[in-house]
Coordinates of C-alpha atoms in Angstrom, one line a residue:
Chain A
X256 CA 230.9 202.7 163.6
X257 CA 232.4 205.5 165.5
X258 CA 233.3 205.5 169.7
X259 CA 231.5 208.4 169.9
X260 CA 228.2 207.2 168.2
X261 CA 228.0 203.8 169.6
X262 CA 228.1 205.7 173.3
X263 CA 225.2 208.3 172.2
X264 CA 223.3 204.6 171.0
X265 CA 224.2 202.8 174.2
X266 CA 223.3 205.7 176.0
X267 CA 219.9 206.7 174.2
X268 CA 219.0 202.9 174.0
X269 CA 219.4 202.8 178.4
X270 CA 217.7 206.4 178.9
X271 CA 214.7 204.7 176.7
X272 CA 214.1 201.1 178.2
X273 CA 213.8 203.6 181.3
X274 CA 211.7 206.1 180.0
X275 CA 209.4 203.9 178.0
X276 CA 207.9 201.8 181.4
X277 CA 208.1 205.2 184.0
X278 CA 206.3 207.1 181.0
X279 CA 203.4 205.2 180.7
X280 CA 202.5 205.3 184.2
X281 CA 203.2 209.5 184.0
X282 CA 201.0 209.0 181.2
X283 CA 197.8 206.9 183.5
X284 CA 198.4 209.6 185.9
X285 CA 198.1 212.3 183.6
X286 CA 201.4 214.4 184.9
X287 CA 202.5 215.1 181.8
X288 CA 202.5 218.9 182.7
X289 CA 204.0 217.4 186.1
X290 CA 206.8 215.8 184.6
X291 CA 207.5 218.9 182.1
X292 CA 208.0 221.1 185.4
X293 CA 210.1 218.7 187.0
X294 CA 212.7 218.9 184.0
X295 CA 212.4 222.8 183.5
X296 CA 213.8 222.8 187.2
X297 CA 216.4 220.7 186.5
X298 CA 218.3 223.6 184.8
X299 CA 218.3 225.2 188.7
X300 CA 219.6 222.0 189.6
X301 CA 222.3 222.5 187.0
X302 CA 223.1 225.7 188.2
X303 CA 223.1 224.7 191.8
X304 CA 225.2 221.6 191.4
X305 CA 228.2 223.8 189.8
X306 CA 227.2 226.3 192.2
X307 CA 227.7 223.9 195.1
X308 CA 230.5 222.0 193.6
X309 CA 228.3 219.1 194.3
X310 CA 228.2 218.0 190.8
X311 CA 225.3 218.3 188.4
X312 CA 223.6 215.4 188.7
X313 CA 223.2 215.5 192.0
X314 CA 222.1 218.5 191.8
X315 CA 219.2 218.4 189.7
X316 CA 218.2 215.1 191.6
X317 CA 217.7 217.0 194.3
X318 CA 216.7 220.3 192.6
X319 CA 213.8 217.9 191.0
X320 CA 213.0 215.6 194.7
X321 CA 212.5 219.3 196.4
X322 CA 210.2 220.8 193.5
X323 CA 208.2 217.8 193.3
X324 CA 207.7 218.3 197.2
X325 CA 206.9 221.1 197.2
X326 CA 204.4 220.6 194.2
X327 CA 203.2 218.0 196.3
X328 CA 202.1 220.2 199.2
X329 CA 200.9 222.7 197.6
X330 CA 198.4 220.6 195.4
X331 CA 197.4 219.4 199.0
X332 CA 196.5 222.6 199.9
X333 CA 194.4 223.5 197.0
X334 CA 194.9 227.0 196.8
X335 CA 195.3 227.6 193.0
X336 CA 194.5 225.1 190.5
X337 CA 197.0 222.4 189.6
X338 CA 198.0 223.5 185.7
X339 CA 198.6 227.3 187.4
X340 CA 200.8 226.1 190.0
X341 CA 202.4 224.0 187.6
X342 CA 202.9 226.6 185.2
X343 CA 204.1 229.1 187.6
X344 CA 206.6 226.8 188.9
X345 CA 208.0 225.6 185.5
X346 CA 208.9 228.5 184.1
X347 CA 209.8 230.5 187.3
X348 CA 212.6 227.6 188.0
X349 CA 213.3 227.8 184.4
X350 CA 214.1 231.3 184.3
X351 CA 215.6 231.5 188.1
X352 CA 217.8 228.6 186.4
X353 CA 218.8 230.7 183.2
X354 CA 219.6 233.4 185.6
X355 CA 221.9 231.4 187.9
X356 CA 223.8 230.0 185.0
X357 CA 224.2 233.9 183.5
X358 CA 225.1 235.2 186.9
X359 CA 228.1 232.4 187.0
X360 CA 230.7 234.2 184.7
X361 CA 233.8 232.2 185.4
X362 CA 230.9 229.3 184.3
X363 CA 231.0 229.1 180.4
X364 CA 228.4 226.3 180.2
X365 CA 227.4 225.3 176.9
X366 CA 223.5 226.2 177.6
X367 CA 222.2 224.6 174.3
X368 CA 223.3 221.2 175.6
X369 CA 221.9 221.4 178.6
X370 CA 218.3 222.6 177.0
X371 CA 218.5 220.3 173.6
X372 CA 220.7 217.6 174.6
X373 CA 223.9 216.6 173.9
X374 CA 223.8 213.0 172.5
X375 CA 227.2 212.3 170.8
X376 CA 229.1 213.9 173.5
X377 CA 228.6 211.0 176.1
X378 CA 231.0 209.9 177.6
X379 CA 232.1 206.3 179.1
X380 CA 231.3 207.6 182.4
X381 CA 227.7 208.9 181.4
X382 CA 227.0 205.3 180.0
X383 CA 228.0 204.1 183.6
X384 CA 226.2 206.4 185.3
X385 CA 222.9 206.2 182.7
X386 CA 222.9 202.6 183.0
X387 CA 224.1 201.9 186.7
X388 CA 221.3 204.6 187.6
X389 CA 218.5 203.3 184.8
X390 CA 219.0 199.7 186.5
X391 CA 218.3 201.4 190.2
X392 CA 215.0 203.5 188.7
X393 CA 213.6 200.6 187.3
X394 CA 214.6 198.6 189.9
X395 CA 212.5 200.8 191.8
X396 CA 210.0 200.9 189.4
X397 CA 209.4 196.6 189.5
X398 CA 209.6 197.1 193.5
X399 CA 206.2 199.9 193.4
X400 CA 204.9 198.6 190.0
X401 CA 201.7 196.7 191.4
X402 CA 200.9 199.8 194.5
X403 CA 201.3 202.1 191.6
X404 CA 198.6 200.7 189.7
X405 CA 196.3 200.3 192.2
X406 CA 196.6 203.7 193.6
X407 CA 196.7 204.9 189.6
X408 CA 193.2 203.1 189.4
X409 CA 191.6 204.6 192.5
X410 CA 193.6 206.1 195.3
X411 CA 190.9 206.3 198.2
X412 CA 190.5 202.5 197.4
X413 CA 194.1 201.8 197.4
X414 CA 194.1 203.5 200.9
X415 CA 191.7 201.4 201.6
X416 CA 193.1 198.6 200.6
X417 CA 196.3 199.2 202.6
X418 CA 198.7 200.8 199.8
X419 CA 200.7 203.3 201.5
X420 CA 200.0 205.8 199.0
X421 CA 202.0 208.1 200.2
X422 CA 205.0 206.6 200.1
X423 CA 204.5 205.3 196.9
X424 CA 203.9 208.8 195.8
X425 CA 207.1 210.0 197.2
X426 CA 209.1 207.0 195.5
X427 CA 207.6 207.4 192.0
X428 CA 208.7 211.7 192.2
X429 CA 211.8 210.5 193.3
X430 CA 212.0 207.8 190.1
X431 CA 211.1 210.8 187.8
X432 CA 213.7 213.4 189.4
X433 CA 216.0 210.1 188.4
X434 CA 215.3 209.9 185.1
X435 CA 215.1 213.2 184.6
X436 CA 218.4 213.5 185.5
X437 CA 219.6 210.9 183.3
X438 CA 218.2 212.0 180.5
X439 CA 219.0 215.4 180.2
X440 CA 222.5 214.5 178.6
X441 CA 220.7 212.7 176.0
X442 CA 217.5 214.9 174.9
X443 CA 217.6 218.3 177.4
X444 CA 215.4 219.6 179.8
X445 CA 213.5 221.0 177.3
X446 CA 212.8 217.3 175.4
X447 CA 213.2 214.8 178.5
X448 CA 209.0 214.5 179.0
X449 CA 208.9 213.7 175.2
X450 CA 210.7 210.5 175.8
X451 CA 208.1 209.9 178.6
X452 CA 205.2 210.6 177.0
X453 CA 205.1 209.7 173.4
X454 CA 206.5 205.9 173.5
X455 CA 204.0 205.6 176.2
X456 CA 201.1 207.0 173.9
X457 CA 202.3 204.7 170.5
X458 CA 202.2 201.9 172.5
X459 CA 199.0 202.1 174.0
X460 CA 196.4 200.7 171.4
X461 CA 198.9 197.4 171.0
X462 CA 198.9 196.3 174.7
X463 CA 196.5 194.2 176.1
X464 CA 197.5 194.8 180.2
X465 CA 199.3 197.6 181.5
X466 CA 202.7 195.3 181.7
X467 CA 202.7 194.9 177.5
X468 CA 202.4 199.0 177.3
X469 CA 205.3 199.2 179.4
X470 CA 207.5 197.2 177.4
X471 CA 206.2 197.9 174.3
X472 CA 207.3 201.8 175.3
X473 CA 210.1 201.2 175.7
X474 CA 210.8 199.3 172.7
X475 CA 209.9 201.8 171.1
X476 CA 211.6 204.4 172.7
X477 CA 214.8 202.5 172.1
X478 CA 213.3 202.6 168.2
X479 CA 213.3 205.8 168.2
X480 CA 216.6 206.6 169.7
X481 CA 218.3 204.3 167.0
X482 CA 216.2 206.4 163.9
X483 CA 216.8 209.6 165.6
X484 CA 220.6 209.0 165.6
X485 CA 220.8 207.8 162.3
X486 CA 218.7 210.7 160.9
X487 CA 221.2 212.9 162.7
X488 CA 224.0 211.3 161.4
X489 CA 223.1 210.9 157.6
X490 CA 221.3 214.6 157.4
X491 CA 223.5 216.0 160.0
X492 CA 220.5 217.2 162.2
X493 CA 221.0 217.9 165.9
X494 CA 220.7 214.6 167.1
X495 CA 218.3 215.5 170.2
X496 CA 215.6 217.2 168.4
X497 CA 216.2 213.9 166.2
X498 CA 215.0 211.9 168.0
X499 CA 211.4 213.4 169.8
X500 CA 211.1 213.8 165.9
X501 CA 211.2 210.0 165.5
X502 CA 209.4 209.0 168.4
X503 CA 207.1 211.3 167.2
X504 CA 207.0 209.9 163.8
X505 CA 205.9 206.2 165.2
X506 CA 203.5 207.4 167.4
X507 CA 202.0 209.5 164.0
X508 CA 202.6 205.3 162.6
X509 CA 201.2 203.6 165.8
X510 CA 197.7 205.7 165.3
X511 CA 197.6 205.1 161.2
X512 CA 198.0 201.5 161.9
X513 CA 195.2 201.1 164.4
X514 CA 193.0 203.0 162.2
X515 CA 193.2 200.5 159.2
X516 CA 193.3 197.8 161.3
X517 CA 189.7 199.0 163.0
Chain B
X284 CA 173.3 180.8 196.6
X285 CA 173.6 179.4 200.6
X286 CA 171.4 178.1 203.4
X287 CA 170.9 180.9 205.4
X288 CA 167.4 182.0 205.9
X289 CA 167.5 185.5 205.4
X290 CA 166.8 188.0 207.8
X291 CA 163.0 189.6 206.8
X292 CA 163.2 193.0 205.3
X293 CA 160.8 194.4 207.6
X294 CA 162.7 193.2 211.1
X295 CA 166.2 194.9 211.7
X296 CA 168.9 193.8 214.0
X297 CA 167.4 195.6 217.5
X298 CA 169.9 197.5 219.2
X299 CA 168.5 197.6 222.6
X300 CA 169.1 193.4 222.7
X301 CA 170.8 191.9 225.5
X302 CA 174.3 190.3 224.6
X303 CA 174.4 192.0 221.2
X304 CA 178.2 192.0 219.7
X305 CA 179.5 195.3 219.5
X306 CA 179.2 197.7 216.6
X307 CA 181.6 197.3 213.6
X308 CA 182.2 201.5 213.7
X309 CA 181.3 203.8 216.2
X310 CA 181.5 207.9 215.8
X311 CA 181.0 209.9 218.4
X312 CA 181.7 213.7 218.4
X313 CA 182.9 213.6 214.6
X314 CA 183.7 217.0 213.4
X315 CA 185.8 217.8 210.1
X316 CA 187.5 220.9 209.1
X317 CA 188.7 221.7 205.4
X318 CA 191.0 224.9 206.6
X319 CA 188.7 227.6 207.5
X320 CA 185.7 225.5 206.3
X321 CA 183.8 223.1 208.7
X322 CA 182.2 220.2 207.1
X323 CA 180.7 218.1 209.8
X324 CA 180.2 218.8 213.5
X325 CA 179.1 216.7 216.0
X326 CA 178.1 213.4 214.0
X327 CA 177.6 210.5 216.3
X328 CA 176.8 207.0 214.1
X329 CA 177.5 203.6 214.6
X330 CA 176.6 200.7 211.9
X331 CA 175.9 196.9 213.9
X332 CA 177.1 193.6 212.0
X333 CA 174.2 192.9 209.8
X334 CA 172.4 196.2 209.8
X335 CA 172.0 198.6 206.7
X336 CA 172.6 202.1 208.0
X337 CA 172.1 204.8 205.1
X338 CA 173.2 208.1 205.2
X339 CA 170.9 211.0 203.4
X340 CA 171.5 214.7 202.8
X341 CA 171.7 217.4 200.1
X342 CA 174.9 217.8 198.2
X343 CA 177.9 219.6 199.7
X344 CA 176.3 218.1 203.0
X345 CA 179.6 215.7 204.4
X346 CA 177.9 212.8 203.4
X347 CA 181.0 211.6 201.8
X348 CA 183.6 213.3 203.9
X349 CA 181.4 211.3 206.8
X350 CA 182.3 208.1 204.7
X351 CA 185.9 208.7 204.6
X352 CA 186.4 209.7 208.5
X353 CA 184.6 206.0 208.8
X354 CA 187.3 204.2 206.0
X355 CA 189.9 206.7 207.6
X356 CA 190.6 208.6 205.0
X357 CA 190.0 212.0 206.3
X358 CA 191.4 213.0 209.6
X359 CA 188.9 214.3 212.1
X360 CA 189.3 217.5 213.8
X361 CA 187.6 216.4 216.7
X362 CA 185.6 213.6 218.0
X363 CA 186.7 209.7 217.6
X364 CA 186.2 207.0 214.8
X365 CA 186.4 203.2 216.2
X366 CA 186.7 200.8 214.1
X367 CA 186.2 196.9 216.0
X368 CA 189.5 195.4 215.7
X369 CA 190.3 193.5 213.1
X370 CA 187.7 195.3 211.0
X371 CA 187.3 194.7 207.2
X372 CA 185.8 197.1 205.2
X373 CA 184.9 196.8 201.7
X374 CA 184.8 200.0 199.7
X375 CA 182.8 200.9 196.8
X376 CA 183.8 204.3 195.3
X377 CA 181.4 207.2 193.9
X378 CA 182.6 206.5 190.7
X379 CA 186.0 205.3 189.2
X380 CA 187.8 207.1 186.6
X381 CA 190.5 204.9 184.8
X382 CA 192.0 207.0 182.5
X383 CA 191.6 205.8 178.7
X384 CA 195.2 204.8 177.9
X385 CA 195.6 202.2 181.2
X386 CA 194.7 198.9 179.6
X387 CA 193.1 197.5 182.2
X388 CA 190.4 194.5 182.0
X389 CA 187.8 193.7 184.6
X390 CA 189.9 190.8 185.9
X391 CA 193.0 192.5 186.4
X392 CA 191.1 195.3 188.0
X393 CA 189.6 192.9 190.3
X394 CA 192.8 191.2 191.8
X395 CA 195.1 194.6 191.3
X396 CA 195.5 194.6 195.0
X397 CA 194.5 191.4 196.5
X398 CA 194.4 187.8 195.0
X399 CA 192.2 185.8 194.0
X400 CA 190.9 182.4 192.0
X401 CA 189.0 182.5 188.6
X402 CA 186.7 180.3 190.3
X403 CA 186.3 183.4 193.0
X404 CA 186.2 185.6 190.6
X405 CA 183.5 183.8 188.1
X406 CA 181.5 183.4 191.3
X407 CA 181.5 187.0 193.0
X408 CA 180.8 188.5 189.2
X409 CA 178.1 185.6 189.7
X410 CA 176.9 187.1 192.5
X411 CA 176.8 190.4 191.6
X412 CA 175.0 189.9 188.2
X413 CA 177.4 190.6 186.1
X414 CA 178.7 187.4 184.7
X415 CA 180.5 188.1 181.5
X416 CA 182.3 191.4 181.7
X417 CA 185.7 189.6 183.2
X418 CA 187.8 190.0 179.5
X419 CA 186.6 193.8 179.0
X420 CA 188.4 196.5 179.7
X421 CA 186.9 198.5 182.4
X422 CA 186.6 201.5 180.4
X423 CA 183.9 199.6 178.2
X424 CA 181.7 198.8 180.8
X425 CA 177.9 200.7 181.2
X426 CA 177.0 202.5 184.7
X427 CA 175.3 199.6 186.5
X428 CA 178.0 196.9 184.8
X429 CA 180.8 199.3 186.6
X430 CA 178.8 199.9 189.7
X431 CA 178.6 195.8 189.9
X432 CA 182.0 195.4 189.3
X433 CA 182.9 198.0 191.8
X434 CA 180.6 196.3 194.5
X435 CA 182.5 192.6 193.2
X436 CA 186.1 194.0 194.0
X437 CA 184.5 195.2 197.3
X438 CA 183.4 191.5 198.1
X439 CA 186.8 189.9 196.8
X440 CA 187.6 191.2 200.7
X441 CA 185.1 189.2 202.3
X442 CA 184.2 192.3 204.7
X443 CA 182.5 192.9 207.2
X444 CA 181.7 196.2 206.5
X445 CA 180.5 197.2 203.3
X446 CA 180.9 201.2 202.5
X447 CA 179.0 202.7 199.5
X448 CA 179.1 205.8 198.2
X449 CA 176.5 206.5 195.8
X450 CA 176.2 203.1 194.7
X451 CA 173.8 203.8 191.7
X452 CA 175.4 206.7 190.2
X453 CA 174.9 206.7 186.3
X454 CA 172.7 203.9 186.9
X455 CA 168.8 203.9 185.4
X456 CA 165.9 203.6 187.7
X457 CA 165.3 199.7 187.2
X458 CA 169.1 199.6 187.5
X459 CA 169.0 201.4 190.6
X460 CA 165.9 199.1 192.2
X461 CA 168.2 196.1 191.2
X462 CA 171.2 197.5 192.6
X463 CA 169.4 198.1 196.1
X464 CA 168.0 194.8 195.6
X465 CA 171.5 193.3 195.2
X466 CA 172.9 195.4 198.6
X467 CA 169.8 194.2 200.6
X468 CA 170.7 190.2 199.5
X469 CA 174.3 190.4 200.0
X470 CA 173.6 191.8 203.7
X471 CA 171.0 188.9 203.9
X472 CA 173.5 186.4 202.6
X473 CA 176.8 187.5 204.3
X474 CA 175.7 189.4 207.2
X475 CA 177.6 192.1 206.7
X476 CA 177.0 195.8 207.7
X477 CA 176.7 198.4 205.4
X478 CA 177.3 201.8 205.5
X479 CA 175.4 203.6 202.5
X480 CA 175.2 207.0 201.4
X481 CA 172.6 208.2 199.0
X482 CA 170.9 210.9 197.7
X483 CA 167.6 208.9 196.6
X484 CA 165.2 208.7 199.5
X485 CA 162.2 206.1 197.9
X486 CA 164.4 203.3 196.8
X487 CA 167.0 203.2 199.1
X488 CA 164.2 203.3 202.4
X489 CA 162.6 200.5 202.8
X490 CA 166.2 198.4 202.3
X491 CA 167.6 200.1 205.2
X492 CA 167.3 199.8 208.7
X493 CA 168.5 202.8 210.1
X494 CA 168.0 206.4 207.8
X495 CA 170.7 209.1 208.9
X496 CA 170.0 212.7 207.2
X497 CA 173.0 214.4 206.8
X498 CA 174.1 218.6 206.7
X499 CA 176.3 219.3 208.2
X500 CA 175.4 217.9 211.7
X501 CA 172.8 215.0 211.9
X502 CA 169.5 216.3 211.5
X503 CA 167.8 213.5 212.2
X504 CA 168.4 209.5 212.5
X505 CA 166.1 206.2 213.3
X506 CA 163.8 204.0 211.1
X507 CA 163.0 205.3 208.0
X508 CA 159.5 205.6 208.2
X509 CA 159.9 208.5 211.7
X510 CA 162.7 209.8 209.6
X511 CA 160.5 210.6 206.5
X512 CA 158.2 212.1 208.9
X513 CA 160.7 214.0 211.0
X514 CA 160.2 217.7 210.3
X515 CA 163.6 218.6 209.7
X516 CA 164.1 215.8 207.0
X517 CA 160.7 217.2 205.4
X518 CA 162.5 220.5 205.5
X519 CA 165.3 219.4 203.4
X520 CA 163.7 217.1 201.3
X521 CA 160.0 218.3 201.0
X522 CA 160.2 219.1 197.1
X523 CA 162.8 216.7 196.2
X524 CA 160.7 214.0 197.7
X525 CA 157.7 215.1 196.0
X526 CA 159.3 215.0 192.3
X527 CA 160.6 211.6 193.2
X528 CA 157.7 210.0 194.6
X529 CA 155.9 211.2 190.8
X530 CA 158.8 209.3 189.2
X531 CA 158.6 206.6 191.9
X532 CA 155.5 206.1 190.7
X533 CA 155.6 205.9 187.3
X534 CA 157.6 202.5 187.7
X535 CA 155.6 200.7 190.0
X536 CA 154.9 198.4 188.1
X537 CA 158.4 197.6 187.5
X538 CA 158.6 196.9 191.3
X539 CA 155.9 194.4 191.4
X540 CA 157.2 192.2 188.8
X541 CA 160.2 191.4 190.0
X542 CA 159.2 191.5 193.6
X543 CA 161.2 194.6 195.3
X544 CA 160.0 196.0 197.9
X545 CA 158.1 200.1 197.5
X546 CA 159.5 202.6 200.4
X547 CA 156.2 203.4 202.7
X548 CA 157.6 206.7 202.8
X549 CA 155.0 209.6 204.4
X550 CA 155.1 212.4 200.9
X551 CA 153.9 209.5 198.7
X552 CA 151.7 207.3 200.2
X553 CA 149.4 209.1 197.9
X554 CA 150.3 208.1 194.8
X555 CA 150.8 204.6 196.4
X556 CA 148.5 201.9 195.0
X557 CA 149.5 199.2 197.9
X558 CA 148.1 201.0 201.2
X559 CA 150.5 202.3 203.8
X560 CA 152.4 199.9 205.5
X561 CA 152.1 197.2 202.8
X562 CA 155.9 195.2 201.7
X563 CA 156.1 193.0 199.5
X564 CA 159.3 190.8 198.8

């Protein structure tokens, strides 16, 4: 096997095992949509970090933490409904992202990587950084796992209960704007929420406690990852695109299967 | 379930006692603004160890924003909550809504915060009446089978205050009367207080010991009986009360059979067969 294509396994393999567990609880909070706008800002990020000379993933990672913020108070104040605010501020950080990039002219970015993914061009440092920063996020992850729940389940009862919910709330933003940052080498801002949301959905109707969906995810994220890139390699298909395609392909299985088994 | 004689229906705690412990929450002055909007202004309420104080009003009245100044969930804009020290409080949500793809059972909803035994769990789902829904996922359960659950999770806490919003939501009218029964035995049993909001005036009465009607400001507070005679409350309620007291009626013989107790409210004593005044329990 090629250098090249065991890094883009290694690395699609770590970005999943994190995805997988993070998605299903983006999935039990329904923030899909939230998630989506998180990664469409992450081009801003891109565009900042260069802009900044304070490299890209930092960049985004904060790019993402300030968005979600700011989503954050705004929600609070309840002027607009949440899918409108969301889908003002996904695209206007898209576009104010496309822009920034454009405006850059001694910048010649390659802007389909950054939108699609780039999977067989990671590099050893990526897989350091992928899995030195996947181990931190789910790290994090295990540490808020059992608040998480609880506040997923009812949040004024969690309060209640003593879960300092908004804290947890700020940490799990912060473990998105992570991930998000991770995976955009691998799949692209415009893919990252698939690898969230559909190994989280395909595992559901197989796990028995919310601990079993998590790991089941990301099993099958990591699935997913390894048909994607072989598809990509054999049929010479962009291997991001590749991928969602798989993972979309066993979560097409994972609802066939329940149905003949009911 | 224990020893302890419980408390008759028809005698609550008196407030005017001598050496009487001090109230598990106290309002005074409570007023809540949402932005421009204000909620509730000047709500005074306190709820005593052992008594049932219910809280009454039309919808969009605070009744639930009152709830949440009490569990501190809502900041007040003016006026002060005090909670005794060392206060536990119990809380049973409007409704829950665990979205579909959470796999969640009953058990692991009931110890997703705090711990807890099987042996505490078989015995508060024991005492809640609803034995066997421990393995199922929550999303399964009926109304009342959630509402009991809800109220169990409550109890895992041992508290001493016991907050319930709408606690027979979704719940039929026999479930309701043997919801209200359930509330009235666990104060009898644990001597907790209880802090109850509703939007049903019959069934909830004659369990409570205190009637506070809600909107906006309190109209009116005291026993239930002056309340349901207190013009204001007749104001706000007149028609509702009527409709219900027809429905009220139609199950009365429900009530009887397995011994609740009928509200002596004024608008029904009509359609009552019992006489005014009569309990039975």
């Amino acid at each position: 096997m090629d250098d090249f294509l065991l890094r883009a396994l290694v690395g699609g393999i770590g970005i999943a095992l994190v995805a997988g567990p993070l998605g299903c609880v983006v999935v039990w909070r329904r923030m899909a949509y939230f998630g989506d706008t998180l990664a469409h800002s992450a081009l801003l990020g891109v565009a900042l970090g260069f802009l900044f000379g304070i490299g890209l993933n930092t960049g985004v990672v904060l790019v993402c933490v300030g968005i979600a913020t700011l989503l954050t108070l705004l929600q609070e104040r309840r002027t607009l409904a949440t899918d409108t605010l969301l889908g003002i501020v996904s695209h206007s950080t898209l576009s104010l992202g496309l822009l920034a990039l454009a405006a850059m002219e001694a910048l010649r970015v390659d802007l389909l990587a950054y939108l699609f993914g780039d999977i067989l061009a990671v590099t050893p440092a990526d897989l350091g950084w992928i899995w030195g920063g996947g181990a931190l996020v789910l790290g994090g992850l295990i540490l808020i796992w059992r608040r998480l729940i609880a506040m997923t389940v009812d949040e004024d009862l969690a309060r209640v209960e003593g879960v300092p919910v908004r804290w947890v709330r700020l940490g799990f933003m912060l473990l998105i704007a992570g991930t998000i940052a991770l995976a955009m080498k691998i799949v692209g801002i415009l893919l990252v929420t698939s690898l969230l949301i559909i190994p989280a959905a395909a595992a559901r109707r197989f796990a028995p406690n919310p601990e079993a969906m998590a790991v089941l995810a990301a099993a099958i994220g990591a699935l997913s990852v390894a048909l994607g890139l072989g598809a990509s390699l054999y049929a010479d298909l962009p291997s991001g695109p590749a991928v969602v395609a798989a993972a979309a392909a066993l979560f097409v299985a994972s609802q066939v299967i329940v149905g003949k088994s009911l | 379930m224990d020893a302890i004689p419980p408390l008759p229906l028809s005698q609550p705690p008196v407030a005017d006692a001598v050496g009487l412990p001090p109230p598990l929450v106290t309002v005074r002055g409570l007023g809540v603004r949402y932005g421009a909007r204000t909620v509730l202004r000047g709500v005074d309420l306190t709820v005593g160890a052992g008594e049932i104080v219910t809280l009454i009003g039309p919808n969009g009245a605070g009744k639930t924003t009152l709830v949440k100044a009490v569990l501190g969930l809502v900041q007040p804009s003016e006026g002060v909550v005090e909670r005794a020290p060392g206060l536990t409080v119990g809380y049973m949500p409007q409704r829950l809504s665990v979205d579909p793809t959470l796999p969640l059972t009953v058990k692991r909803f009931l110890t997703l915060w705090g711990k807890a035994t099987d042996a505490e769990l078989a015995a508060v789902l024991e005492e809640v009446g609803a034995p066997a829904v421990l393995r199922q996922p929550v999303q399964s359960l009926s109304g009342g089978e959630m509402q009991r659950v809800l109220l169990a999770r409550a109890l895992l806490r041992r508290p001493k205050l016991l907050v319930l919003d709408e606690p027979v939501q979704a719940v039929d009218v026999h479930g309701q009367i043997a919801l209200f029964e359930l509330i009235a035995r666990i104060r009898r049993e644990r001597g907790c207080g209880v802090l109850l909001v509703s939007h049903d005036l019959h069934l909830v009465m004659a369990r409570t010991d205190t009637v506070v009607c809600i909107n906006g400001h309190v109209c009116c507070h005291g026993k239930p009986e002056d309340v349901g005679r207190h013009p204001e409350y007749v104001a706000l309620f007149g028609r509702h009360a009527e409709a219900l007291a027809v429905y009220h009626h139609a199950h009365d013989h429900a009530h009887a059979a397995d011994g609740c107790v009928v509200a002596p409210g004024e608008e029904h004593r009509h359609h009552h067969d019992h006489g005014d005044g009569v309990r039975h329990g």
